[in-house]
Tab-separated table of C-alpha atoms and ligand atoms in Angstrom:
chain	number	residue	atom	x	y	z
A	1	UNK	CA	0.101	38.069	28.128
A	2	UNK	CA	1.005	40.224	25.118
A	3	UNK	CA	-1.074	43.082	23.320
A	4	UNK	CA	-0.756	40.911	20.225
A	5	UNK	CA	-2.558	38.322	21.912
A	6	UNK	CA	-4.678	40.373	23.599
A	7	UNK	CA	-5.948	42.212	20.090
A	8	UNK	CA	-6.816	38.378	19.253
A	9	UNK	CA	-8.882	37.783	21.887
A	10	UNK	CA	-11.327	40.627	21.341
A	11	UNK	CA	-11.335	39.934	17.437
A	12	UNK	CA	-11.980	35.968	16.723
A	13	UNK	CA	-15.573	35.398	17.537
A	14	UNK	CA	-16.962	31.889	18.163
A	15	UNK	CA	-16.251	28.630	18.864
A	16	UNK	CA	-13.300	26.558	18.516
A	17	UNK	CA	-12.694	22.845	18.180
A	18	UNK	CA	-8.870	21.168	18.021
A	19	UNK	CA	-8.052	17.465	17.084
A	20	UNK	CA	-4.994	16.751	19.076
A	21	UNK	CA	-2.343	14.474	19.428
A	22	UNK	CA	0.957	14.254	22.140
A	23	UNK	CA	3.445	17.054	21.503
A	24	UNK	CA	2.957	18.932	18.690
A	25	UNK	CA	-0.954	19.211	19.321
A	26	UNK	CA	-0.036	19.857	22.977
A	27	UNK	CA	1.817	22.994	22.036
A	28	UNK	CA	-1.014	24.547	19.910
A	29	UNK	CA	-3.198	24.016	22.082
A	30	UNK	CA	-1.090	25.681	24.724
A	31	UNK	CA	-1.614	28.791	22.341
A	32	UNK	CA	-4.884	28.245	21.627
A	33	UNK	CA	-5.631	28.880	25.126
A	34	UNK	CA	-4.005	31.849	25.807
A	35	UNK	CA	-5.822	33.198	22.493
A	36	UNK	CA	-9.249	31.881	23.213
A	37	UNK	CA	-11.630	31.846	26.628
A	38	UNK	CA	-12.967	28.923	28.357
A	39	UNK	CA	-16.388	29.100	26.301
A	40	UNK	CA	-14.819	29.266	23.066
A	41	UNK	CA	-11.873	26.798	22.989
A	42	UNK	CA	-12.882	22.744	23.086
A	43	UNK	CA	-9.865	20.354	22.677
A	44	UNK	CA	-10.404	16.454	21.516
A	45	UNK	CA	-7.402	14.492	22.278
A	46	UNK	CA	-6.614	10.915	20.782
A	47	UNK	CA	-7.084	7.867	23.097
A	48	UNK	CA	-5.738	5.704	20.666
A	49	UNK	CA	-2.140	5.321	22.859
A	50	UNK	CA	-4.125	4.616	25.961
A	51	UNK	CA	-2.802	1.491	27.827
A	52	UNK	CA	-2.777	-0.406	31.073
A	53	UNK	CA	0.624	-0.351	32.706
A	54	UNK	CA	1.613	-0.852	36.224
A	55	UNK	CA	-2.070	-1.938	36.559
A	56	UNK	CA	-2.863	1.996	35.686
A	57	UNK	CA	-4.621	3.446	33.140
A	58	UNK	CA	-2.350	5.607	30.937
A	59	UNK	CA	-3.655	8.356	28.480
A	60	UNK	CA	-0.851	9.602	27.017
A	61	UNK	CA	-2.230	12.641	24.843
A	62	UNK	CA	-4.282	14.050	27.359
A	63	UNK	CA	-1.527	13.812	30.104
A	64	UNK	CA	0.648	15.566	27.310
A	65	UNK	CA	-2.401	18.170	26.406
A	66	UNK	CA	-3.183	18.694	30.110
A	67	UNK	CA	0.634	19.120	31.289
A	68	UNK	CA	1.249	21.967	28.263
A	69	UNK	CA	-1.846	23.437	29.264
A	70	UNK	CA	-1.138	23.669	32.757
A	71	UNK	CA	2.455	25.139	32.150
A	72	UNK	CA	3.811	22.032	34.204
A	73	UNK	CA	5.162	19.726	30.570
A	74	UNK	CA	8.836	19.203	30.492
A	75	UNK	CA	9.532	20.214	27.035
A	76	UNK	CA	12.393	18.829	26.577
A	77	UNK	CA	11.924	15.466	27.199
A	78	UNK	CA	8.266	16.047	25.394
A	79	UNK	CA	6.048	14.059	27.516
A	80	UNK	CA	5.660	14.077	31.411
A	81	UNK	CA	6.023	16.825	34.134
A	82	UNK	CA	8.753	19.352	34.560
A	83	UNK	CA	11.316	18.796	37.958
A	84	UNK	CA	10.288	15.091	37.723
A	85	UNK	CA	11.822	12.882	40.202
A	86	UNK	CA	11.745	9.371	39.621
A	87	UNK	CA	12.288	7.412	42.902
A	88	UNK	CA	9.222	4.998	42.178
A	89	UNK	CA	10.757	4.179	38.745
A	90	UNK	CA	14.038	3.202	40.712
A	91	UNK	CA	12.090	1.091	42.820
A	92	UNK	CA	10.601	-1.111	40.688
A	93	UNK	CA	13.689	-1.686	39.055
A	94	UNK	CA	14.901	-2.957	41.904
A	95	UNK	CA	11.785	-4.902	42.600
A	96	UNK	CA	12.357	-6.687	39.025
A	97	UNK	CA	9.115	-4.950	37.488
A	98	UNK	CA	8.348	-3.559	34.084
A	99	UNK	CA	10.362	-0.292	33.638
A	100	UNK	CA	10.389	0.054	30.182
A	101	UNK	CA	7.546	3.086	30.135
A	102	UNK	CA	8.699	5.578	32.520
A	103	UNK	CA	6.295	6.809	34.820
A	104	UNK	CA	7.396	9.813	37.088
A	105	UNK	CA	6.328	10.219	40.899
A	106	UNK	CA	4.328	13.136	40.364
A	107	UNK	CA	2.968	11.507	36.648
A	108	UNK	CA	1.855	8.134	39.051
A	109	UNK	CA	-0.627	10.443	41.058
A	110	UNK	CA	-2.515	11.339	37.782
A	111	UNK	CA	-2.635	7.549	36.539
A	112	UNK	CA	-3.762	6.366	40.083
A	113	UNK	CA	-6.165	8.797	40.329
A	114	UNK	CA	-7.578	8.363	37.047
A	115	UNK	CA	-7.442	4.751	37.167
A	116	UNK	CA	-8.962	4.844	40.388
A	117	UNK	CA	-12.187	7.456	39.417
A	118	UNK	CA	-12.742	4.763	36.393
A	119	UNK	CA	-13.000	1.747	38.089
A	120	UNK	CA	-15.067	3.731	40.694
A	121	UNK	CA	-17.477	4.124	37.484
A	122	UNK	CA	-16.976	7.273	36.373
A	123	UNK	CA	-16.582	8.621	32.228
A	124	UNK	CA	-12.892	9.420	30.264
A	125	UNK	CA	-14.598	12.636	30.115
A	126	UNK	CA	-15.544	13.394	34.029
A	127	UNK	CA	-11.937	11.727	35.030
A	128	UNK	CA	-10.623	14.078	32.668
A	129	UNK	CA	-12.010	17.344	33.368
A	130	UNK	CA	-11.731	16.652	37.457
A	131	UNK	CA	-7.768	15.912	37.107
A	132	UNK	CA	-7.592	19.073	34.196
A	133	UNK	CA	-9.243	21.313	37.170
A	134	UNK	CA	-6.889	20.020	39.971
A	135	UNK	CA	-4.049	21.361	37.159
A	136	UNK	CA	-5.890	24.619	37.153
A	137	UNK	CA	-7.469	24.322	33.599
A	138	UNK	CA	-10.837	26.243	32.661
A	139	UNK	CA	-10.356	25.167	29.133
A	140	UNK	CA	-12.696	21.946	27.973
A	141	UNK	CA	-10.218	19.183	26.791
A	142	UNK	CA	-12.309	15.823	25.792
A	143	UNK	CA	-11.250	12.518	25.078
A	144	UNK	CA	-11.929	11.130	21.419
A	145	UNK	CA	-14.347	8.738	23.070
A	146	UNK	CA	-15.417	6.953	26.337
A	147	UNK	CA	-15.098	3.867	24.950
A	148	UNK	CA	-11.534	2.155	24.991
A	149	UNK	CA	-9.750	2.276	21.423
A	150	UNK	CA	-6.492	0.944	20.562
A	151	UNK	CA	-3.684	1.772	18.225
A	152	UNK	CA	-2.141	-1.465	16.786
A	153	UNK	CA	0.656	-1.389	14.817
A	154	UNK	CA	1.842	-3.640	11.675
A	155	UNK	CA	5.966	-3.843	11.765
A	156	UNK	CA	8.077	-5.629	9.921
A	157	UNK	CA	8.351	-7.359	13.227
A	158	UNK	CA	4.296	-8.237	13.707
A	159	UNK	CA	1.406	-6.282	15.094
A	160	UNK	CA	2.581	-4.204	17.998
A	161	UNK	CA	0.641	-2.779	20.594
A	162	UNK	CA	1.295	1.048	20.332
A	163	UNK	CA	3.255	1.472	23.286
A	164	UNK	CA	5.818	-1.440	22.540
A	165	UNK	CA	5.834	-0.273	18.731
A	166	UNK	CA	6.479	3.745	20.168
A	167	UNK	CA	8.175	3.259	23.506
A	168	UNK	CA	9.637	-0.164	23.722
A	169	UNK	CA	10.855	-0.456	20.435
A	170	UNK	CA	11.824	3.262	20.257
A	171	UNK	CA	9.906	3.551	16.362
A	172	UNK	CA	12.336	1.110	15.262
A	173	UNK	CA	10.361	-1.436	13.610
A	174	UNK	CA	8.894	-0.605	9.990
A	175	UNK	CA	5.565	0.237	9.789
A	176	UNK	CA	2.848	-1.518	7.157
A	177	UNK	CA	-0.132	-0.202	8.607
A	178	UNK	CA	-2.399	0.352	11.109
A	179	UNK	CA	-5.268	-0.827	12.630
A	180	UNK	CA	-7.644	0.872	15.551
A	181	UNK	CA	-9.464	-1.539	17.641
A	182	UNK	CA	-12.276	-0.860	19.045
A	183	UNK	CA	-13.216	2.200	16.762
A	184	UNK	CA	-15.779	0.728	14.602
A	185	UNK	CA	-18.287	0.277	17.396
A	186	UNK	CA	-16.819	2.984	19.963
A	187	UNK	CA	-18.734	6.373	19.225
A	188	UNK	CA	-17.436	9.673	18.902
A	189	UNK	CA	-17.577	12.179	22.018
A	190	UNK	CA	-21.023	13.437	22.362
A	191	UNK	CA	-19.439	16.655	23.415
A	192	UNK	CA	-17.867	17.141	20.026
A	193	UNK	CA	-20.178	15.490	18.084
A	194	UNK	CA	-22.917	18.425	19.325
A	195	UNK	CA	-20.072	21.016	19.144
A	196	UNK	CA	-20.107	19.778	15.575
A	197	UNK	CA	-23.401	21.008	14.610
A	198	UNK	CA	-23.442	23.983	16.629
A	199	UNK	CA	-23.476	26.998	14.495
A	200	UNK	CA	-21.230	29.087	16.861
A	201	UNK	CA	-18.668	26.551	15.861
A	202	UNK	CA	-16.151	28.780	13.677
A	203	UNK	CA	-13.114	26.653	13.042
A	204	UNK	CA	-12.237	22.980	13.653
A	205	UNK	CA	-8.204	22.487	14.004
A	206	UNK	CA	-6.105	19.233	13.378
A	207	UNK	CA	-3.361	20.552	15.220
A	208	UNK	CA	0.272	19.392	13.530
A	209	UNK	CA	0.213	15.825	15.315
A	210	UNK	CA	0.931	12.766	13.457
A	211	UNK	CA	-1.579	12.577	10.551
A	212	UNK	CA	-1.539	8.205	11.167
A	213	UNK	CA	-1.663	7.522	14.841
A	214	UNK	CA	-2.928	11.257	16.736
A	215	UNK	CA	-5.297	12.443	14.133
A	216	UNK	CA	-6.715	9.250	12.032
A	217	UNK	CA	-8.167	7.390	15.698
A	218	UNK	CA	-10.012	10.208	15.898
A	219	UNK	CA	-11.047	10.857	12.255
A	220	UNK	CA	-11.746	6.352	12.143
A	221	UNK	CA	-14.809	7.016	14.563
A	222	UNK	CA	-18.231	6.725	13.186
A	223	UNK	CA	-19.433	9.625	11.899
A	224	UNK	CA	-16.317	11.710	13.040
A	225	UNK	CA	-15.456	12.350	9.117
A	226	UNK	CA	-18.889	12.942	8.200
A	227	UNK	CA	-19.632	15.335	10.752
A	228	UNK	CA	-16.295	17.427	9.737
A	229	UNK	CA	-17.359	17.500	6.845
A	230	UNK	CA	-20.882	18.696	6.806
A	231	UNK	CA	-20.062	21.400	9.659
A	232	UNK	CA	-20.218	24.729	8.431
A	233	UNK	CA	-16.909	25.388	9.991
A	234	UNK	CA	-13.504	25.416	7.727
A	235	UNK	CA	-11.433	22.631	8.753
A	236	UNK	CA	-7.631	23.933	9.143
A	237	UNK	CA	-4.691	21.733	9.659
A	238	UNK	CA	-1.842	22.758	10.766
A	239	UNK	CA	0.984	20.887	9.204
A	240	UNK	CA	3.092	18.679	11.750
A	241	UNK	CA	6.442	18.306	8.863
A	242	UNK	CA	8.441	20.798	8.656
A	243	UNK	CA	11.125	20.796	5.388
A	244	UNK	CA	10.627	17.316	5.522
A	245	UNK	CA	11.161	16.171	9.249
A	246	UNK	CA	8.696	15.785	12.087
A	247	UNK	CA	9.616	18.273	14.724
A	248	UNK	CA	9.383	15.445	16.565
A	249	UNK	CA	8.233	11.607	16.533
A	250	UNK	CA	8.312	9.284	13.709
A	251	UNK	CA	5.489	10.786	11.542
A	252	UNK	CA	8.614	11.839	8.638
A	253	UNK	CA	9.646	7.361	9.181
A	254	UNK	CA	6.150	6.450	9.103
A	255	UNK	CA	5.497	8.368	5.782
A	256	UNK	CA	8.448	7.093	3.882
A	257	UNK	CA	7.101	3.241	5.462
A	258	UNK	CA	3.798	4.209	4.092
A	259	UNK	CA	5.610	4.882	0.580
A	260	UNK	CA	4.812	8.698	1.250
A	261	UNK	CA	7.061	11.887	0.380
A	262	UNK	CA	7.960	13.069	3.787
A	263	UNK	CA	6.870	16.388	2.498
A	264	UNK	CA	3.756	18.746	3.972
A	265	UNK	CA	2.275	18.435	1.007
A	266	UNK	CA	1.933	14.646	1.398
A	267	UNK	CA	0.286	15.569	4.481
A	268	UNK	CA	-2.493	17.469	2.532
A	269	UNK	CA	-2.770	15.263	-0.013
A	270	UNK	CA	-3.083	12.452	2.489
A	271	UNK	CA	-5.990	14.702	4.606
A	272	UNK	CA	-7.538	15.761	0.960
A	273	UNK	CA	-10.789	16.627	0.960
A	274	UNK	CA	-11.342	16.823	4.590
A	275	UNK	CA	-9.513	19.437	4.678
A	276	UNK	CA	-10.709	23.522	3.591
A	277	UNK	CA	-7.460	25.073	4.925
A	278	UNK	CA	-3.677	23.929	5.432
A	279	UNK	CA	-1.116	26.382	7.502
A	280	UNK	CA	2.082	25.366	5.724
A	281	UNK	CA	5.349	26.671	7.337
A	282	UNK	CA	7.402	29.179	5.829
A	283	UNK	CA	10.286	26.365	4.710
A	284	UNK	CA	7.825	24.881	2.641
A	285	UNK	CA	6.043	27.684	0.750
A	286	UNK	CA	7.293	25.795	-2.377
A	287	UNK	CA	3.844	23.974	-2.064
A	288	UNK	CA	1.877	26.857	-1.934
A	289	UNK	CA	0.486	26.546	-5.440
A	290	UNK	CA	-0.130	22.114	-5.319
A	291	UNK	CA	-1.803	22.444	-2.322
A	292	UNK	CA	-4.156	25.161	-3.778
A	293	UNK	CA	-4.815	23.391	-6.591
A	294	UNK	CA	-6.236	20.661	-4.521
A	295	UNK	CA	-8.765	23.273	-3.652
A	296	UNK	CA	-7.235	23.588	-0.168
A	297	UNK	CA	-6.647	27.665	0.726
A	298	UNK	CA	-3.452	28.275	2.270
A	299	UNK	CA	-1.609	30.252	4.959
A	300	UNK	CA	2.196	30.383	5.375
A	301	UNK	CA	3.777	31.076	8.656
A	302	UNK	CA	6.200	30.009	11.048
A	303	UNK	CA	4.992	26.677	12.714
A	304	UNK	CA	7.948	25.743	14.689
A	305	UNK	CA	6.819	26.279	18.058
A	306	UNK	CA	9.693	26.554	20.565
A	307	UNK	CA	8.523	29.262	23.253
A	308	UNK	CA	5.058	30.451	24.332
A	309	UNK	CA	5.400	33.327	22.382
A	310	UNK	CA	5.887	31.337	19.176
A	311	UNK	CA	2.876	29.189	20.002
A	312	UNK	CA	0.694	32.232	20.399
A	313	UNK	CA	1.832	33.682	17.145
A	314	UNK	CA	0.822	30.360	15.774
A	315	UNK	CA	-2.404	30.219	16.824
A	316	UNK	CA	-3.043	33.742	16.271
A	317	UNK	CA	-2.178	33.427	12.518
A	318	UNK	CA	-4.606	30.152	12.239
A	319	UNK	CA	-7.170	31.969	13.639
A	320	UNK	CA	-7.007	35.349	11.389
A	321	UNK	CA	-6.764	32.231	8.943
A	322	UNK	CA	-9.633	30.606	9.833
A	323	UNK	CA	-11.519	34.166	9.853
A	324	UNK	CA	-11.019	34.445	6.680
A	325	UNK	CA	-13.176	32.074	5.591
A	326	UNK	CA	-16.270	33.320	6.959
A	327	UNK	CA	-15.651	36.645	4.392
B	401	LIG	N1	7.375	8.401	25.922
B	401	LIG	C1	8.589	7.836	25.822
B	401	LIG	O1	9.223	7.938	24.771
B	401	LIG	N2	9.120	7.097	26.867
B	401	LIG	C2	8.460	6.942	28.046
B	401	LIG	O2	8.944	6.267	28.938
B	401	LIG	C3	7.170	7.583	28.182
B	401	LIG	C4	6.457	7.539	29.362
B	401	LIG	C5	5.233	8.230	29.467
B	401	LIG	C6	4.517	8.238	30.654
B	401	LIG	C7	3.301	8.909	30.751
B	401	LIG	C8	2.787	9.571	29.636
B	401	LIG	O3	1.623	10.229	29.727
B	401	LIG	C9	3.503	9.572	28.450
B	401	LIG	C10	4.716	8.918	28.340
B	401	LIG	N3	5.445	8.923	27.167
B	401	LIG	C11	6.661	8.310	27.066
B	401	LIG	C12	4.953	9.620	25.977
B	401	LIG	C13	3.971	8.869	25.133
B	401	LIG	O4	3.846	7.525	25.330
B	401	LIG	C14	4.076	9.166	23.633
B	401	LIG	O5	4.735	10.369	23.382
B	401	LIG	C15	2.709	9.287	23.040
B	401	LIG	O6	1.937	8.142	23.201
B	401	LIG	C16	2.747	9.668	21.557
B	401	LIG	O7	1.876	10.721	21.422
């Protein structure tokens, strides 16, 4: 751990809550934890990708979150575990079964276990935290919400299930909207939606995931929205474009699709009023001044997060950020 990082930890005082996605949120969050302690840091993750394959239950943003926290995510291939060997995968092939979403051996023993502690009963959120403390993490990381929610996606080519649209059909098809089901009558975390209105809270974070299909299942809960807003906390996204391109995934596609700039200020436009603070990376400091004038505050610094040093510096500049508003 550095002395940079260090200085951070005795400085920001009270509680933290991030709105993650996959990858991008993943890798905040990574230096969110190594800036913040156990009791200060809660992370939401989006259950919107969540499917049933192989007869498993897959939750593809927490995996991602819990991997990156646990130092064990392959980032490289940006989803799954590091020194994965995929002998099962080649089975099933063989066997004629589905193979087009690849599930590692080690990845299998998290989906069978979850899958398992669920049908045994048991909440997203318990599953959760018992496989997060078999990887070794003290930090809270909470799915969006215990009920089941799913992504749907409108293509050129028909509603897709997320997974085919994302996976199967490799972002190819053009997207005309999107649709959550399940969200209207699922209800928010009740972990986050007391977090909320506790007045330790200091900062809530939408991490730089994809503003349409990471952040907005989580924002499309009852309540979620209202309870951002009403929170005495500054709400500070980090944005996830980058001189027009998505560090990764097809949030830049999706935009254009949307008839959206692929710009980050499209991104705070698009989050407008939610939003009391925007991190904007150093590329695009350009915006600095529309972005204000939205009556969004702003922060420019380097977002690209490509070592654990980087995503420390990250999160330590949010959080100075975020202190700023309490002044
Ligand atoms: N993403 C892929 O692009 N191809 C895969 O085969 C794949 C498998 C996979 C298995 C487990 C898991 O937790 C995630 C996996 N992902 C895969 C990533 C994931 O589906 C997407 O990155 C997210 O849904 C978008 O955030």
């Amino acid at each position: 751990m550095t002395d940079v990082n260090l200085a951070t930890k005795l400085s920001f005082t009270g509680k933290v809550l991030a709105l993650s996605g996959g990858v991008g949120g993943a890798k905040l969050c990574r230096g969110l934890t190594a800036t913040l302690t156990p009791d200060q840091l809660t992370i939401v993750a989006n259950t919107g990708d969540d499917f049933d394959y192989w007869d498993l239950r897959i939750c593809p943003d927490l995996d991602s979150v819990m991997y990156a926290l646990a130092d064990l995510n392959d980032e490289e291939r940006g989803w799954g575990l590091r020194d994965e060997t995929w002998r099962t995968l080649i089975a099933m092939r063989r066997l004629g079964g589905a193979e087009w979403f690849q599930i590692g051996d080690q990845d299998l023993a998290t989906h069978m276990l979850r899958t398992q502690l669920l049908r045994a009963g048991q909440s997203l959120s318990a599953v959760t935290q018992q496989i997060a403390a078999g990887l070794g993490i003290t930090h809270s990381l909470l799915p969006m919400s215990e009920q089941t929610v799913a992504t749907k996606v409108n293509t050129d080519q028909g509603w897709l299930d997320f997974q085919q649209y994302f996976v199967r059909d490799k972002c190819q098809p053009e997207v005309r909207e999107l649709h959550f089901e399940g969200a209207d009558t699922a209800q928010l975390n009740p972990l986050v939606s007391s977090l909320l209105t506790d007045e330790a809270l200091a900062a809530i974070v939408v991490c730089p995931s994809n503003p349409f299909v990471s952040i907005d299942p989580i924002l499309s809960l009852p309540d979620c929205r209202g309870l951002l807003k009403k929170s005495s906390a500054p709400v500070i996204a980090v944005s996830p474009i980058i001189a027009g391109r998505a560090v990764k995934g097809p949030a830049a596609k999706m935009m254009r699709e949307l008839d959206m700039p692929a710009t980050a200020l499209a991104v705070a436009e698009y989050y407008g009023d939610l939003l009391d603070g925007y991190v904007l990376d150093e590329a695009d400091a350009e915006y600095v001044d529309d972005i204000t004038a939205l009556g969004i505050q702003v922060c420019v610094a380097p977002t690209l997060m490509t070592d654990l040093n980087s995503k420390i510096a990250l999160a330590d500049a949010l959080l100075t950020f975020a202190a700023s508003f309490k002044a």
